[in-house]
Amino acid sequence: MWRDFKSRITTELIYEYKHTCPEILEHPPTSYAPWIEPKVWDEFVKKRLSAEWEEARKVQQGRATQNKYPYCMSRLGYAGLEDKIEKDESRCGIDRSEL
């Protein structure tokens, strides 16, 4: 959840406004301001706009485009999905067509 939050803030705020309206990035978003200290926000924005971060981001984006079958199972994974289906349907063994 924390990783998703940071990713969403990065894409929806930092990359959205870094060229068009950078003054927005000077302060935490008002909806999160009570929980994010200005010092922490400044460090977060600085890190996400650094050259090292941009390089790492491009490398990972390149790797993601090479995926033949992009992963879309969240943290549950196939093993967790099997367990969930077995628990929900109170049975043993799952037909692979259900996955």
Short mmCIF file of C-alpha atoms in Angstrom, two decimals:
data_model
loop_
_atom_site.label_atom_id
_atom_site.label_comp_id
_atom_site.label_asym_id
_atom_site.label_seq_id
_atom_site.Cartn_x
_atom_site.Cartn_y
_atom_site.Cartn_z
CA MET A 1 0.00 0.00 0.00
CA TRP A 2 2.84 2.41 0.87
CA ARG A 3 4.63 1.67 -2.40
CA ASP A 4 1.42 2.25 -4.35
CA PHE A 5 0.88 5.56 -2.55
CA LYS A 6 4.38 6.79 -3.39
CA SER A 7 4.01 5.65 -6.98
CA ARG A 8 0.64 7.39 -7.36
CA ILE A 9 1.97 10.63 -5.85
CA THR A 10 4.97 10.48 -8.18
CA THR A 11 2.96 9.98 -11.36
CA GLU A 12 -0.07 12.12 -10.53
CA LEU A 13 1.75 15.06 -8.98
CA ILE A 14 5.48 15.15 -9.50
CA TYR A 15 5.70 14.06 -13.13
CA GLU A 16 2.43 15.80 -14.00
CA TYR A 17 3.53 19.23 -12.75
CA LYS A 18 7.33 19.24 -12.83
CA HIS A 19 7.42 21.22 -16.10
CA THR A 20 4.03 22.93 -16.25
CA CYS A 21 3.60 24.18 -12.69
CA PRO A 22 6.62 23.38 -10.48
CA GLU A 23 5.51 25.73 -7.68
CA ILE A 24 2.84 23.16 -6.76
CA LEU A 25 5.65 20.82 -5.73
CA GLU A 26 6.99 23.24 -3.12
CA HIS A 27 4.43 22.06 -0.54
CA PRO A 28 2.74 18.73 0.19
CA PRO A 29 -0.70 18.27 -1.37
CA THR A 30 -3.36 19.82 0.86
CA SER A 31 -5.20 16.52 1.24
CA TYR A 32 -2.05 14.90 2.68
CA ALA A 33 -0.51 17.93 4.38
CA PRO A 34 -1.55 16.89 7.91
CA TRP A 35 0.41 13.63 7.54
CA ILE A 36 3.39 14.68 5.43
CA GLU A 37 5.90 17.01 7.00
CA PRO A 38 7.29 19.69 4.64
CA LYS A 39 10.86 18.46 5.17
CA VAL A 40 9.89 14.89 4.24
CA TRP A 41 7.96 16.16 1.20
CA ASP A 42 10.93 18.23 0.00
CA GLU A 43 13.26 15.22 0.30
CA PHE A 44 10.76 13.01 -1.54
CA VAL A 45 10.35 15.46 -4.43
CA LYS A 46 14.10 16.05 -4.63
CA LYS A 47 14.76 12.31 -4.81
CA ARG A 48 12.08 11.73 -7.47
CA LEU A 49 13.45 14.54 -9.63
CA SER A 50 17.10 13.48 -9.33
CA ALA A 51 19.08 12.23 -12.33
CA GLU A 52 19.76 8.91 -10.58
CA TRP A 53 16.03 8.32 -10.07
CA GLU A 54 15.24 9.22 -13.68
CA GLU A 55 17.89 6.79 -14.93
CA ALA A 56 16.63 3.97 -12.71
CA ARG A 57 13.06 4.73 -13.79
CA LYS A 58 13.96 4.49 -17.47
CA VAL A 59 15.76 1.19 -16.92
CA GLN A 60 12.75 -0.28 -15.12
CA GLN A 61 10.32 1.06 -17.74
CA GLY A 62 12.44 -0.62 -20.40
CA ARG A 63 12.31 -3.91 -18.52
CA ALA A 64 8.55 -3.62 -18.09
CA THR A 65 8.03 -3.20 -21.83
CA GLN A 66 9.89 -6.48 -22.42
CA ASN A 67 7.41 -8.54 -20.38
CA LYS A 68 5.63 -11.01 -22.61
CA TYR A 69 2.98 -11.59 -19.94
CA PRO A 70 2.70 -8.54 -17.66
CA TYR A 71 1.95 -9.49 -14.06
CA CYS A 72 -1.48 -8.36 -12.93
CA MET A 73 -2.25 -10.52 -9.89
CA SER A 74 -1.30 -7.99 -7.18
CA ARG A 75 0.47 -9.42 -4.14
CA LEU A 76 -1.79 -12.45 -4.04
CA GLY A 77 -0.10 -14.36 -6.87
CA TYR A 78 -1.27 -17.67 -8.28
CA ALA A 79 -0.55 -19.65 -5.10
CA GLY A 80 -2.57 -17.21 -3.03
CA LEU A 81 -5.37 -17.25 -5.59
CA GLU A 82 -5.54 -21.05 -5.38
CA ASP A 83 -5.78 -20.86 -1.59
CA LYS A 84 -8.48 -18.21 -1.80
CA ILE A 85 -10.58 -20.19 -4.27
CA GLU A 86 -10.22 -23.35 -2.18
CA LYS A 87 -11.25 -21.47 0.94
CA ASP A 88 -14.17 -19.70 -0.75
CA GLU A 89 -15.51 -22.85 -2.35
CA SER A 90 -14.59 -25.18 0.53
CA ARG A 91 -13.03 -27.83 -1.64
CA CYS A 92 -9.68 -29.38 -2.37
CA GLY A 93 -7.98 -29.08 -5.70
CA ILE A 94 -8.72 -26.51 -8.35
CA ASP A 95 -9.25 -26.91 -12.03
CA ARG A 96 -6.49 -24.92 -13.74
CA SER A 97 -9.05 -23.36 -16.07
CA GLU A 98 -10.38 -21.38 -13.09
CA LEU A 99 -7.09 -19.56 -12.64
#
